Coordinates of C-alpha atoms in Angstrom, one line a residue:
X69 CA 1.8 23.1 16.3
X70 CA 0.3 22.8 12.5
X71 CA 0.1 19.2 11.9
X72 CA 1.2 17.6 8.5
X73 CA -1.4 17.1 6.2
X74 CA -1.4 13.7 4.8
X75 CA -3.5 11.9 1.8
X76 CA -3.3 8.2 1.7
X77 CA -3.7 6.9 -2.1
X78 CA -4.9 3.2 -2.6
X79 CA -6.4 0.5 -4.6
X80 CA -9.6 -1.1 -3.5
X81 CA -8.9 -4.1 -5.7
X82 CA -5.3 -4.5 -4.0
X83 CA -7.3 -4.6 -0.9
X84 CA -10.3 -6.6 -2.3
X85 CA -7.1 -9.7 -2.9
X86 CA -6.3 -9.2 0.5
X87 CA -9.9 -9.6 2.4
X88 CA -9.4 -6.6 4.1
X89 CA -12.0 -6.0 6.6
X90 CA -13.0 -9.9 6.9
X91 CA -12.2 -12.8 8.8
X92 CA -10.3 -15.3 6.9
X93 CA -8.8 -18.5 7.6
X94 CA -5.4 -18.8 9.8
X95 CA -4.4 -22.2 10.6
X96 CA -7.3 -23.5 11.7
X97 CA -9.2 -20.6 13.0
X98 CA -10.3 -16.8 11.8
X99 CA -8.7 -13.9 12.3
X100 CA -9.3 -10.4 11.3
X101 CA -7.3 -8.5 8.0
X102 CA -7.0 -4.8 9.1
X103 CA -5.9 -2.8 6.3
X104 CA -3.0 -0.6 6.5
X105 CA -5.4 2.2 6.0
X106 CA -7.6 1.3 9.6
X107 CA -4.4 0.7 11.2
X108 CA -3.0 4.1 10.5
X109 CA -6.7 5.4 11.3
X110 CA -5.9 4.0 14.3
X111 CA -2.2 5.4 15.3
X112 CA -3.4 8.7 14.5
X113 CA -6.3 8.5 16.9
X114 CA -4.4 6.2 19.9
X115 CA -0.6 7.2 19.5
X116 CA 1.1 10.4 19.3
X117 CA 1.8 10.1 15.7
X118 CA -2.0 12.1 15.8
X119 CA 0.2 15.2 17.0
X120 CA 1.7 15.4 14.1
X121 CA -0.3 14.2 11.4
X122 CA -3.9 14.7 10.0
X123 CA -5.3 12.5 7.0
X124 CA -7.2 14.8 5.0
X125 CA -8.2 12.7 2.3
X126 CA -8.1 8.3 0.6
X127 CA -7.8 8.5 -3.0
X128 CA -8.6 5.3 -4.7
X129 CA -7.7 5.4 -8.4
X130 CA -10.4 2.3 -9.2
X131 CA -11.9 2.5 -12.2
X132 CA -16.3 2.4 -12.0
X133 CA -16.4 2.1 -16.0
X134 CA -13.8 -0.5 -15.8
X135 CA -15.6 -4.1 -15.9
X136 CA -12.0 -5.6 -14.6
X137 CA -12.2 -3.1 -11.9
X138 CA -15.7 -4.0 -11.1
X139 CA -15.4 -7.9 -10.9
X140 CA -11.9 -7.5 -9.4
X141 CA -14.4 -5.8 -6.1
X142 CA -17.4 -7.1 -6.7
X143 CA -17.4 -8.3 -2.8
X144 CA -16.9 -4.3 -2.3
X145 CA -18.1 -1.8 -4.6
X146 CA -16.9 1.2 -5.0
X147 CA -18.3 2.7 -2.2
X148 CA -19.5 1.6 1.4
X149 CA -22.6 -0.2 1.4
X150 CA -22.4 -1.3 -2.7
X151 CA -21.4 -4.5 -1.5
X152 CA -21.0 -7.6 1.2
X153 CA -18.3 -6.2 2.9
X154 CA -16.0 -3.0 3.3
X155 CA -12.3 -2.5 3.5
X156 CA -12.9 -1.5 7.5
X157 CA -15.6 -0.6 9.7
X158 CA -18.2 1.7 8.8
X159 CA -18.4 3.8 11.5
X160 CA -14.2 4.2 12.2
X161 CA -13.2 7.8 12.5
X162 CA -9.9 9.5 12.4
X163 CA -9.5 12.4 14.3
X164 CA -13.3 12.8 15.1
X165 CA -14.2 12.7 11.3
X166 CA -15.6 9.7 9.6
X167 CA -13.5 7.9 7.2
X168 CA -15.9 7.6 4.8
X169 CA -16.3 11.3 4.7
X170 CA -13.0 11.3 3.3
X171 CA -12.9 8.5 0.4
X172 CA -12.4 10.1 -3.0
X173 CA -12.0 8.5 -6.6
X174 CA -9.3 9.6 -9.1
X175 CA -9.5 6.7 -11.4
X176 CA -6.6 5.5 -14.0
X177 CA -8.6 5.0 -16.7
X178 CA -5.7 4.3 -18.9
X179 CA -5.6 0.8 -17.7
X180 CA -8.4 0.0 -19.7
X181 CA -6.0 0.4 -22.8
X182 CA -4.2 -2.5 -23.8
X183 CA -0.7 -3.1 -23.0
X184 CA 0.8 -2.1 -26.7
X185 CA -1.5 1.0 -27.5
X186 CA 0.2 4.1 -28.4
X187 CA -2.3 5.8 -26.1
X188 CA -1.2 4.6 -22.9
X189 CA 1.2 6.9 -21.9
X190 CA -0.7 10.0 -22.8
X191 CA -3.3 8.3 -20.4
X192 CA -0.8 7.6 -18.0
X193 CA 0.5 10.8 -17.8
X194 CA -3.4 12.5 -17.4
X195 CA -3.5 10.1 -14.4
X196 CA -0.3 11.9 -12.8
X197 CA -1.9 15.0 -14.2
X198 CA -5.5 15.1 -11.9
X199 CA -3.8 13.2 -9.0
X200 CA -1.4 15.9 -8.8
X201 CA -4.4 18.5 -9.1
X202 CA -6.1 16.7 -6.2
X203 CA -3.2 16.4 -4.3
X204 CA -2.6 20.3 -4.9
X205 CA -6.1 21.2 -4.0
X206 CA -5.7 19.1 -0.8
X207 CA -3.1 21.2 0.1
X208 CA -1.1 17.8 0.7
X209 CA 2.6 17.9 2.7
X210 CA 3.1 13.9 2.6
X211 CA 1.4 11.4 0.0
X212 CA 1.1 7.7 1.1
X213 CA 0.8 5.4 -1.2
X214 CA -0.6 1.4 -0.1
X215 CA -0.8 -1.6 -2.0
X216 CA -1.5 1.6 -5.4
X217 CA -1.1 -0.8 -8.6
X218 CA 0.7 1.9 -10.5
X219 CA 3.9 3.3 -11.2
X220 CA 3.9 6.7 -10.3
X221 CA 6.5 8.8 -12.9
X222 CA 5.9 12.6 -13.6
X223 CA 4.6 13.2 -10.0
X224 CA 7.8 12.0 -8.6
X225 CA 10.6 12.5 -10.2
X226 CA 13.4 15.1 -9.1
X227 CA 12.4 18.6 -9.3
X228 CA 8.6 17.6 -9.7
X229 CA 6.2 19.1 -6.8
X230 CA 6.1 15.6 -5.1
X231 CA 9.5 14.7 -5.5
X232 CA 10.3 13.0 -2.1
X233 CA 6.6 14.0 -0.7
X234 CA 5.5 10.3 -1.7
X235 CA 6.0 7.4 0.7
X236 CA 5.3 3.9 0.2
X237 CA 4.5 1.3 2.2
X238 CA 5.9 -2.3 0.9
X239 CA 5.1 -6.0 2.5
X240 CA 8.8 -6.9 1.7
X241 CA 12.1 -5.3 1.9
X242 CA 13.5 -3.6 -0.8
X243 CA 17.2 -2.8 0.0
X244 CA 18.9 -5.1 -3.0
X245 CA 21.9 -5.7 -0.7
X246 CA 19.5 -8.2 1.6
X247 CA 18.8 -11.4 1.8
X248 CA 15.4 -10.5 2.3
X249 CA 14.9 -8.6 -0.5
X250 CA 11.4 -8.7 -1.8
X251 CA 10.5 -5.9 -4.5
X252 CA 7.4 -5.2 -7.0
X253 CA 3.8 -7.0 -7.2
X254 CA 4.8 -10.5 -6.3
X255 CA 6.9 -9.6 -2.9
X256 CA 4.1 -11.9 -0.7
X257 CA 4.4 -15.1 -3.2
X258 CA 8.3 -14.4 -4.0
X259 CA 8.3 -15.0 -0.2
X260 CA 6.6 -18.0 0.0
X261 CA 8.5 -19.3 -2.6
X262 CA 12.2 -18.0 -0.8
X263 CA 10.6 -19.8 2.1
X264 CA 10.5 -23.6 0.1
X265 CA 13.9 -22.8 -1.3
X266 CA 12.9 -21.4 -4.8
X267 CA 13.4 -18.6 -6.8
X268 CA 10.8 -17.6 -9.3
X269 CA 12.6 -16.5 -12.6
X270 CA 9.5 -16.0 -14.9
X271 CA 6.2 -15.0 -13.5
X272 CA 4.3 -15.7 -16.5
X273 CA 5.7 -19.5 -16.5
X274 CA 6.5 -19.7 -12.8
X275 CA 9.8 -21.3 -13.6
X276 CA 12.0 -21.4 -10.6
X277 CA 15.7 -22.4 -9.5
X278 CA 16.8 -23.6 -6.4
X279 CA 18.1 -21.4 -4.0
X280 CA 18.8 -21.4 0.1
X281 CA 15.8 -21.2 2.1
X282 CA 15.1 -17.8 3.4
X283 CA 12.1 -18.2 6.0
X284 CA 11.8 -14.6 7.3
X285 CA 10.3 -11.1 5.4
X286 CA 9.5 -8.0 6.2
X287 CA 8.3 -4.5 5.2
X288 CA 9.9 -1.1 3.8
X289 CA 8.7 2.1 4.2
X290 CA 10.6 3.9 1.4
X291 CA 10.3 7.6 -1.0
X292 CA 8.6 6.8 -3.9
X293 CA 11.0 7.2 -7.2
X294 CA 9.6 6.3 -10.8
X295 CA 11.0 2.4 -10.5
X296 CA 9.7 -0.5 -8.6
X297 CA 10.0 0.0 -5.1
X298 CA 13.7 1.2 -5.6
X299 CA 13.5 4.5 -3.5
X300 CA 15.4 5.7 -0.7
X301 CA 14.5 3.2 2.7
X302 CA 13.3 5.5 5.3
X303 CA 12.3 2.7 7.9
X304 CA 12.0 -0.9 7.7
X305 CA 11.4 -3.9 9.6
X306 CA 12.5 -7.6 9.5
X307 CA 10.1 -9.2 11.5
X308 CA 7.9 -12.0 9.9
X309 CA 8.4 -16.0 9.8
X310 CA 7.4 -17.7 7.1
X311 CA 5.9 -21.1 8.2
X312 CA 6.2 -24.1 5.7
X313 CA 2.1 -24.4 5.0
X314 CA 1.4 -20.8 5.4
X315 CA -1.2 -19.7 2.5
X316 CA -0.6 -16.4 0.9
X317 CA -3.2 -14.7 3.4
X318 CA -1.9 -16.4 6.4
X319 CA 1.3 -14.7 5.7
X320 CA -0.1 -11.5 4.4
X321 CA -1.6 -11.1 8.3
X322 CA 1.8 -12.1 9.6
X323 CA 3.5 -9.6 7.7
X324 CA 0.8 -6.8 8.0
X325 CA 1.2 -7.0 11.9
X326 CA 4.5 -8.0 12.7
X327 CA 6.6 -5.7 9.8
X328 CA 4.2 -3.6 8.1
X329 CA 2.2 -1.8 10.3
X330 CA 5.3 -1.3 12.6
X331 CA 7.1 0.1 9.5
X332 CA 4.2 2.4 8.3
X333 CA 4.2 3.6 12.3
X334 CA 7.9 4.0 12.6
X335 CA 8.8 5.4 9.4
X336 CA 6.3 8.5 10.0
X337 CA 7.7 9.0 13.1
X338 CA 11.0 9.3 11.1
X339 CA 9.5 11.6 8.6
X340 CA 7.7 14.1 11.6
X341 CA 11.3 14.1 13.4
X342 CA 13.2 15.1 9.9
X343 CA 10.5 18.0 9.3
X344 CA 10.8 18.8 13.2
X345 CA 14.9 19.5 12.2
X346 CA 14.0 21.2 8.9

C-alpha cells in the first residue's frame, strides 16, 4: 500500500514559548514537554498510523535574518546544536530516518515589515508562493500545520492545490457552538482565564467581563481555511481540567497529552479512513 506523504510545517519560536524538549515546572516537580512533532514521530513509528503515513519533510518558516526571530529562540537556534536545548531528542528517528535529516527552512520574511506597510501582502503572498513550491516539490498529499504563527490564504482557499490538503492541529476547540470554544493565538490563556470566570475582551488591555467558570479545554484537529481556526472539525477532543493555580505551561502539558496529541492521533486516522473510501 503507497503510504500518504505528509510535511509537518511549524514555528520554532511557537515551540521555543512552549519549552519543548525540556523539563519544566508542574506542581512541584518536572515533567517533560514533548512537542507535537516527537509525538507524531512517535505514532508513526509505535502505532499503525505508520501504515499509512510517511513524514517526508518539517518546514519551519523562522526567519535567521530576523533579530525578533533570533532572540525569540535564542535557547534553540535555528538548527540542532546552535543552542542549549532542542525541540526533541537528537537522535529520534521516524521511520528509520533521522529527524533532523528532514528539518527545512522556508522563512516568512514578510514579518519583518511593519504592520501598516503596503508591502506586506506582496510579501505575504511570496511566503504562500515558495511554501507551495516546496510543498509541490515534496510531492506532499497532507500538510500539517502546528503551533505555524501565520495565516495561511492563497494556499488554501477553494480551488487552490491545497484546498483541504492542510490540517491543523489547535490546543482548544474551535466549534463556535461550544462552551469550550477556544480559537486563535490566545486559546491556552483564554482558558485560564474561562477557568477564573473571565472573559478577555481586549488583548491589548486585558480587559475582561465576568462570565461562568468553564474549567475544562480541549483540542481540534480541523482543515485549514484562510480564517482563524474556523475550518471544518475533522476530530476533536474535550479532555483537559483546568486546575485553579495551573500556570500557562502546566496546562499547556495537560492539554498536549490529554486532548492534543489524542486529536492529532485520531484525526489522521480519520483522514487515512476517508482516503481509504475515496
Amino acid at each position: 500500500m503507497q503510504k500518504t506523504k505528509l510535511v509537518y510545517v511549524w514555528s520554532l519560536r511557537n515551540g521555543a514559548a512552549d519549552k519543548a524538549g525540556q523539563y519544566v515546572d508542574y506542581h512541584g516537580e518536572k515533567r517533560y514537554m514533548k512537542s507535537p512533532l516527537e509525538h507524531l514521530v512517535q505514532a508513526l513509528n509505535d502505532t499503525p498510523l505508520g501504515e499509512h503515513y510517511a513524514l517526508e519533510a518539517v518546514i519551519c518558516d523562522d526567519n535567521p535574518a530576523s533579530a525578533r526571530d533570533r532572540e525569540s529562540i535564542k535557547e534553540y537556534g535555528f538548527a540542532p546544536g546552535q543552542g542549549e536545548h532542542w525541540f526533541y531528542p537528537a537522535d529520534l528517528k521516524v521511520q528509520g530516518r533521522l529527524v533532523n535529516e528532514l528539518l527545512e527552512n522556508v522563512p516568512s520574511t514578510y514579518r519583518a515589515l511593519p504592520l501598516g506597510d503596503s508591502q506586506r501582502p506582496a510579501g505575504k503572498s511570496d511566503f504562500e508562493r515558495r511554501l507551495g513550491e516546496r510543498l509541490h516539490a515534496l510531492e506532499a498529499d497532507i500538510v500539517v500545520l502546528d503551533g505555524l504563527l501565520v495565516i495561511l490564504d492563497e494556499l488554501v482557499r477553494p480551488g487552490a492545490d491545497f484546498h483541504r490538503r492542510v490540517v491543523n492541529v489547535h490546543p482548544g476547540i474551535t466549534r463556535l457552538e461550544s462552551p469550550y470554544e477556544r480559537r486563535g493565538a490566545y486559546a491556552t490563556l483564554d482558558a485560564l482565564y474561562g477557568a477564573k470566570g473571565k472573559k478577555v475582551i481586549d488583548w491589548s488591555t486585558r480587559e475582561t467581563v465576568d462570565i461562568p467558570v468553564v474549567n475544562m479545554t480541549g483540542a481540534s484537529f480541523h482543515y485549514v481555511d484562510n480564517g482563524i481556526d474556523s475550518g471544518e472539525v475533522i476530530f476533536d477532543v474535550l479532555d483537559t481540567p483546568i486546575a485553579p493555580d495551573d500556570t500557562i505551561l502546566e496546562l499547556r502539558w495537560n492539554n498536549f497529552n490529554n486532548s492534543l496529541f489524542p486529536a492529532l492521533e485520531q484525526g489522521l486516522r480519520v483522514l487515512a479512513r476517508r482516503q481509504a473510501h475515496q
